[in-house]
């Protein structure tokens, strides 16, 4: 037996459907038929840690054990894809600075700008936003900014809170922004003044109880996560985000994502380098 097969516990089709449906109901991520190997590979080691020899026993643990909620959190650490980097899809970030914020500032009644980076993974997105706000000086004097970053993965959230990054996170970073980091032993820590407006928390975009904590948002980023959802989950998530946004608030989603056939709560605007939605 090869080392690889020795490490994997066999997942039957029936067990796959049970676990896949449970994951889908919990967070909206939908694993198609041909993705069975992902669950088999990523969860096998977890089963061994817990001394399970079959996925069926593990499924019953997930369904009925008093520690089932904690275990679902653990599963999400293993099944989510946390790929991200600083200044990803820069065209949208620049649009936020040069168009969205100046427009919002014209009509705002309070002097607080609220931005939510939903599904922020390890935090590069909310810190990129904070850096650009500071660097551009776009906000008039007397304005306060609140930036929220949330993600389902507890591991990703812990990394986002630590705000320490390796070089790989800077693969698309223009050199002038490196002054917002402190380098030590090949690790880059986000400067305190950039971290200060950013508040990171765990949250499930599918759950109104979690998303309901974010209200009166001026701008929401929800990029590169809708691709993992089916139509029904996308609808629920977008409805939750619409409820969080102010009328005329801005929503940025990933380049390969669309709200077509998902929601009519938004107007679509093509700004050349990308698309932005505004709440009706
Ligand atoms: C590929 S990353 C995108 C990170 C960042 N927005 C970007 O564009 O670079 C997708 C993130 O979505 C998170 N995610 C998946 N399902 C989620 C859910 N139901 N609620 C909140 N976050 C979720 C994952 O944990 C993962 O960190």
Short mmCIF file of C-alpha atoms and ligand atoms in Angstrom, two decimals:
data_model
loop_
_atom_site.label_atom_id
_atom_site.label_comp_id
_atom_site.label_asym_id
_atom_site.label_seq_id
_atom_site.Cartn_x
_atom_site.Cartn_y
_atom_site.Cartn_z
CA UNK A 1 0.00 0.00 0.00
CA UNK A 2 1.40 3.43 -0.88
CA UNK A 3 1.90 6.08 1.79
CA UNK A 4 -0.88 8.14 0.23
CA UNK A 5 -3.58 5.45 0.26
CA UNK A 6 -2.54 4.43 3.78
CA UNK A 7 -3.41 7.94 4.97
CA UNK A 8 -6.90 8.12 3.45
CA UNK A 9 -10.02 6.61 4.99
CA UNK A 10 -12.41 5.35 2.34
CA UNK A 11 -15.48 7.56 1.84
CA UNK A 12 -18.46 5.75 0.30
CA UNK A 13 -20.87 7.57 -2.05
CA UNK A 14 -23.58 7.44 0.60
CA UNK A 15 -21.31 8.91 3.29
CA UNK A 16 -20.13 11.54 0.84
CA UNK A 17 -23.70 12.72 0.20
CA UNK A 18 -24.48 12.89 3.92
CA UNK A 19 -21.39 14.94 4.77
CA UNK A 20 -21.58 17.10 1.66
CA UNK A 21 -25.22 18.01 2.39
CA UNK A 22 -24.38 18.84 5.97
CA UNK A 23 -21.56 21.16 4.87
CA UNK A 24 -23.86 22.75 2.28
CA UNK A 25 -26.60 23.43 4.82
CA UNK A 26 -24.15 24.90 7.27
CA UNK A 27 -22.26 27.29 5.03
CA UNK A 28 -23.59 27.14 1.47
CA UNK A 29 -20.45 25.63 -0.05
CA UNK A 30 -21.57 23.00 -2.53
CA UNK A 31 -19.30 20.08 -3.41
CA UNK A 32 -20.28 18.52 -6.72
CA UNK A 33 -20.23 14.76 -7.42
CA UNK A 34 -16.68 14.79 -8.77
CA UNK A 35 -15.30 16.61 -5.68
CA UNK A 36 -15.61 13.59 -3.37
CA UNK A 37 -11.84 13.18 -3.24
CA UNK A 38 -11.49 16.65 -1.65
CA UNK A 39 -13.60 15.70 1.35
CA UNK A 40 -11.99 12.26 1.54
CA UNK A 41 -8.45 13.68 1.48
CA UNK A 42 -8.94 16.70 3.70
CA UNK A 43 -11.03 15.03 6.40
CA UNK A 44 -9.22 11.69 6.66
CA UNK A 45 -6.52 13.10 8.89
CA UNK A 46 -9.15 14.72 11.10
CA UNK A 47 -10.93 11.37 11.52
CA UNK A 48 -7.67 9.79 12.60
CA UNK A 49 -7.00 12.54 15.11
CA UNK A 50 -10.38 11.76 16.66
CA UNK A 51 -9.85 7.99 16.40
CA UNK A 52 -12.66 7.36 13.95
CA UNK A 53 -12.16 4.51 11.49
CA UNK A 54 -15.13 5.28 9.22
CA UNK A 55 -16.82 8.37 7.83
CA UNK A 56 -20.20 7.01 8.93
CA UNK A 57 -19.18 7.17 12.61
CA UNK A 58 -17.77 10.63 12.04
CA UNK A 59 -21.03 11.72 10.39
CA UNK A 60 -23.05 10.59 13.44
CA UNK A 61 -20.61 12.49 15.65
CA UNK A 62 -21.16 15.60 13.54
CA UNK A 63 -24.89 15.20 13.69
CA UNK A 64 -25.54 14.20 17.29
CA UNK A 65 -22.57 14.78 19.55
CA UNK A 66 -22.74 17.64 22.05
CA UNK A 67 -19.50 18.90 20.51
CA UNK A 68 -20.97 18.91 16.99
CA UNK A 69 -20.97 22.71 16.62
CA UNK A 70 -17.29 22.93 17.51
CA UNK A 71 -16.53 20.14 15.06
CA UNK A 72 -18.32 21.97 12.24
CA UNK A 73 -16.09 24.96 12.93
CA UNK A 74 -13.11 22.61 12.67
CA UNK A 75 -14.36 21.18 9.35
CA UNK A 76 -14.66 24.67 7.90
CA UNK A 77 -10.97 25.24 8.63
CA UNK A 78 -10.23 22.19 6.49
CA UNK A 79 -12.68 22.66 3.64
CA UNK A 80 -12.57 26.37 2.85
CA UNK A 81 -10.22 27.79 0.25
CA UNK A 82 -8.52 30.81 1.75
CA UNK A 83 -6.53 32.01 -1.25
CA UNK A 84 -6.10 35.80 -1.12
CA UNK A 85 -3.44 38.53 -1.35
CA UNK A 86 -2.98 42.25 -0.82
CA UNK A 87 -4.51 44.62 -3.40
CA UNK A 88 -6.29 41.82 -5.25
CA UNK A 89 -8.41 43.16 -8.13
CA UNK A 90 -6.91 46.60 -7.65
CA UNK A 91 -9.22 48.23 -10.22
CA UNK A 92 -12.16 47.81 -7.83
CA UNK A 93 -10.19 49.16 -4.88
CA UNK A 94 -9.17 52.21 -6.90
CA UNK A 95 -12.79 52.71 -7.97
CA UNK A 96 -13.74 52.71 -4.29
CA UNK A 97 -11.21 55.47 -3.60
CA UNK A 98 -11.78 57.65 -6.66
CA UNK A 99 -15.54 57.24 -7.26
CA UNK A 100 -17.49 55.44 -4.54
CA UNK A 101 -16.18 57.27 -1.47
CA UNK A 102 -16.33 60.80 -2.98
CA UNK A 103 -19.94 60.05 -4.07
CA UNK A 104 -20.89 58.70 -0.63
CA UNK A 105 -19.30 61.61 1.19
CA UNK A 106 -21.48 64.07 -0.81
CA UNK A 107 -24.69 62.60 0.56
CA UNK A 108 -23.82 61.17 3.98
CA UNK A 109 -25.59 62.60 7.00
CA UNK A 110 -23.12 61.20 9.57
CA UNK A 111 -19.33 61.44 9.41
CA UNK A 112 -18.62 57.72 9.70
CA UNK A 113 -17.72 55.55 6.74
CA UNK A 114 -18.49 51.85 7.26
CA UNK A 115 -16.90 49.21 5.06
CA UNK A 116 -17.36 45.45 5.36
CA UNK A 117 -14.98 42.94 3.84
CA UNK A 118 -17.23 39.86 3.94
CA UNK A 119 -15.33 36.56 3.53
CA UNK A 120 -12.02 38.34 4.12
CA UNK A 121 -10.04 35.13 4.62
CA UNK A 122 -6.68 35.93 6.28
CA UNK A 123 -7.27 39.70 6.23
CA UNK A 124 -5.32 41.00 3.25
CA UNK A 125 -8.48 42.58 1.81
CA UNK A 126 -9.57 44.72 4.81
CA UNK A 127 -5.97 45.85 5.43
CA UNK A 128 -5.57 46.76 1.74
CA UNK A 129 -8.70 48.90 2.08
CA UNK A 130 -7.36 50.56 5.21
CA UNK A 131 -4.00 51.30 3.54
CA UNK A 132 -5.63 52.85 0.47
CA UNK A 133 -7.88 55.03 2.60
CA UNK A 134 -4.92 56.31 4.54
CA UNK A 135 -2.62 56.66 1.56
CA UNK A 136 -5.11 58.50 -0.64
CA UNK A 137 -6.35 60.91 2.03
CA UNK A 138 -9.76 60.67 0.34
CA UNK A 139 -11.75 61.15 3.52
CA UNK A 140 -12.39 64.75 4.57
CA UNK A 141 -11.09 65.84 7.98
CA UNK A 142 -13.29 64.79 10.87
CA UNK A 143 -14.42 61.56 9.23
CA UNK A 144 -14.05 58.26 11.05
CA UNK A 145 -13.72 54.95 9.23
CA UNK A 146 -14.81 51.55 10.48
CA UNK A 147 -13.65 48.51 8.50
CA UNK A 148 -15.07 45.09 9.36
CA UNK A 149 -13.54 41.83 8.17
CA UNK A 150 -15.37 38.54 8.65
CA UNK A 151 -14.79 34.96 7.59
CA UNK A 152 -16.16 31.51 8.27
CA UNK A 153 -12.81 29.87 8.87
CA UNK A 154 -11.61 30.26 12.43
CA UNK A 155 -8.00 29.64 11.35
CA UNK A 156 -8.22 32.37 8.71
CA UNK A 157 -9.76 34.76 11.25
CA UNK A 158 -6.92 34.08 13.71
CA UNK A 159 -4.37 34.90 11.01
CA UNK A 160 -6.26 38.05 10.04
CA UNK A 161 -6.23 39.20 13.67
CA UNK A 162 -2.49 38.51 13.98
CA UNK A 163 -1.92 40.70 10.84
CA UNK A 164 1.45 39.05 10.05
CA UNK A 165 2.19 38.07 6.47
CA UNK A 166 4.74 36.26 4.31
CA UNK A 167 6.08 37.50 1.01
CA UNK A 168 3.56 35.50 -1.03
CA UNK A 169 0.77 37.83 0.17
CA UNK A 170 2.51 40.74 -1.57
CA UNK A 171 2.67 39.27 -5.07
CA UNK A 172 0.52 42.09 -6.42
CA UNK A 173 1.62 44.93 -4.15
CA UNK A 174 3.05 48.16 -5.54
CA UNK A 175 6.32 49.00 -3.64
CA UNK A 176 5.02 52.33 -2.31
CA UNK A 177 2.60 50.47 -0.01
CA UNK A 178 5.31 48.46 1.77
CA UNK A 179 5.84 51.39 4.16
CA UNK A 180 2.63 50.34 5.90
CA UNK A 181 4.34 47.14 7.13
CA UNK A 182 7.13 46.35 9.55
CA UNK A 183 9.48 43.62 8.40
CA UNK A 184 11.14 41.20 10.79
CA UNK A 185 12.55 37.74 10.04
CA UNK A 186 10.83 37.53 6.64
CA UNK A 187 7.50 38.38 8.23
CA UNK A 188 5.59 41.61 7.55
CA UNK A 189 3.32 43.02 10.27
CA UNK A 190 0.65 45.58 9.40
CA UNK A 191 1.39 48.93 11.06
CA UNK A 192 -0.72 49.84 14.06
CA UNK A 193 -2.35 52.91 12.48
CA UNK A 194 -3.58 50.81 9.54
CA UNK A 195 -4.82 48.05 11.84
CA UNK A 196 -6.67 50.36 14.16
CA UNK A 197 -9.86 50.89 12.08
CA UNK A 198 -10.08 47.19 11.17
CA UNK A 199 -12.15 44.84 13.31
CA UNK A 200 -11.97 41.13 12.48
CA UNK A 201 -14.53 38.53 13.53
CA UNK A 202 -15.79 35.09 12.62
CA UNK A 203 -19.11 35.04 10.73
CA UNK A 204 -21.17 32.86 8.43
CA UNK A 205 -22.60 34.79 5.46
CA UNK A 206 -25.50 32.38 5.24
CA UNK A 207 -26.75 33.16 8.73
CA UNK A 208 -28.83 36.31 9.27
CA UNK A 209 -27.88 36.05 12.98
CA UNK A 210 -24.24 36.65 11.97
CA UNK A 211 -24.71 39.10 9.09
CA UNK A 212 -27.30 41.04 11.10
CA UNK A 213 -24.44 42.42 13.21
CA UNK A 214 -23.48 44.59 10.23
CA UNK A 215 -25.91 47.40 9.48
CA UNK A 216 -25.76 50.74 7.64
CA UNK A 217 -22.71 49.69 5.66
CA UNK A 218 -21.63 52.15 2.97
CA UNK A 219 -19.51 49.65 1.07
CA UNK A 220 -19.40 45.85 1.09
CA UNK A 221 -16.76 43.67 -0.53
CA UNK A 222 -17.76 40.04 -1.03
CA UNK A 223 -15.24 38.75 -3.53
CA UNK A 224 -14.29 35.28 -4.68
CA UNK A 225 -16.62 33.37 -2.40
CA UNK A 226 -19.91 33.29 -4.33
CA UNK A 227 -18.20 30.90 -6.78
CA UNK A 228 -18.34 28.16 -4.13
CA UNK A 229 -22.12 28.49 -3.67
CA UNK A 230 -25.08 27.21 -5.66
CA UNK A 231 -27.84 29.60 -6.78
CA UNK A 232 -29.92 29.18 -3.62
CA UNK A 233 -27.02 29.96 -1.26
CA UNK A 234 -25.98 32.91 -3.42
CA UNK A 235 -29.52 34.29 -3.11
CA UNK A 236 -29.49 33.99 0.66
CA UNK A 237 -26.04 35.54 1.02
CA UNK A 238 -26.82 38.45 -1.31
CA UNK A 239 -30.07 39.12 0.54
CA UNK A 240 -28.12 39.24 3.81
CA UNK A 241 -25.59 41.64 2.28
CA UNK A 242 -28.36 43.83 0.84
CA UNK A 243 -29.84 44.11 4.32
CA UNK A 244 -26.47 45.24 5.66
CA UNK A 245 -26.04 48.01 3.07
CA UNK A 246 -27.46 51.54 3.09
CA UNK A 247 -29.52 52.57 0.05
CA UNK A 248 -27.01 53.74 -2.63
CA UNK A 249 -24.33 51.68 -0.85
CA UNK A 250 -21.73 49.91 -3.00
CA UNK A 251 -21.21 46.16 -3.40
CA UNK A 252 -18.08 44.72 -5.03
CA UNK A 253 -18.06 41.03 -5.96
CA UNK A 254 -15.33 39.00 -7.71
CA UNK A 255 -14.57 39.40 -11.42
CA UNK A 256 -15.89 35.95 -12.25
CA UNK A 257 -19.06 36.39 -10.19
CA UNK A 258 -22.42 37.93 -11.12
CA UNK A 259 -25.75 38.86 -9.52
CA UNK A 260 -27.58 38.07 -12.76
CA UNK A 261 -30.62 35.93 -11.88
CA UNK A 262 -29.72 36.19 -8.16
CA UNK A 263 -31.00 39.55 -6.94
CA UNK A 264 -32.81 42.62 -8.23
CA UNK A 265 -32.00 44.72 -5.16
CA UNK A 266 -29.00 46.25 -6.98
CA UNK A 267 -28.12 48.40 -9.98
CA UNK A 268 -25.16 47.22 -12.02
CA UNK A 269 -22.55 49.77 -13.12
CA UNK A 270 -19.72 48.94 -15.48
CA UNK A 271 -16.75 51.21 -14.81
CA UNK A 272 -14.43 49.87 -17.49
CA UNK A 273 -12.01 47.98 -15.28
CA UNK A 274 -14.79 46.04 -13.62
CA UNK A 275 -18.29 46.04 -12.22
CA UNK A 276 -19.78 47.54 -9.11
CA UNK A 277 -23.33 47.18 -7.79
CA UNK A 278 -25.24 49.87 -5.94
CA UNK A 279 -28.18 49.13 -3.71
CA UNK A 280 -31.49 50.49 -5.06
C1 LIG B 1 -11.01 32.62 -1.80
S1 LIG B 1 -11.27 33.38 -0.26
C2 LIG B 1 -11.60 35.05 -0.76
C3 LIG B 1 -10.89 36.06 0.10
C4 LIG B 1 -11.01 37.53 -0.36
N1 LIG B 1 -12.36 37.99 -0.33
C5 LIG B 1 -10.42 37.73 -1.73
O1 LIG B 1 -11.16 37.97 -2.68
O2 LIG B 1 -9.21 37.62 -1.88
C6 LIG B 1 -12.91 32.76 0.15
C7 LIG B 1 -13.22 32.85 1.63
O3 LIG B 1 -14.62 32.65 1.81
C8 LIG B 1 -14.80 32.08 3.09
N2 LIG B 1 -16.18 31.51 3.17
C9 LIG B 1 -16.68 30.42 2.54
N3 LIG B 1 -17.95 30.23 2.88
C10 LIG B 1 -18.27 31.22 3.74
C11 LIG B 1 -19.44 31.55 4.46
N4 LIG B 1 -20.57 30.83 4.37
N5 LIG B 1 -19.42 32.63 5.28
C12 LIG B 1 -18.29 33.37 5.41
N6 LIG B 1 -17.15 33.12 4.75
C13 LIG B 1 -17.13 32.05 3.93
C14 LIG B 1 -13.70 31.05 3.17
O4 LIG B 1 -13.40 30.68 4.50
C15 LIG B 1 -12.54 31.77 2.47
O5 LIG B 1 -11.67 32.37 3.40
#
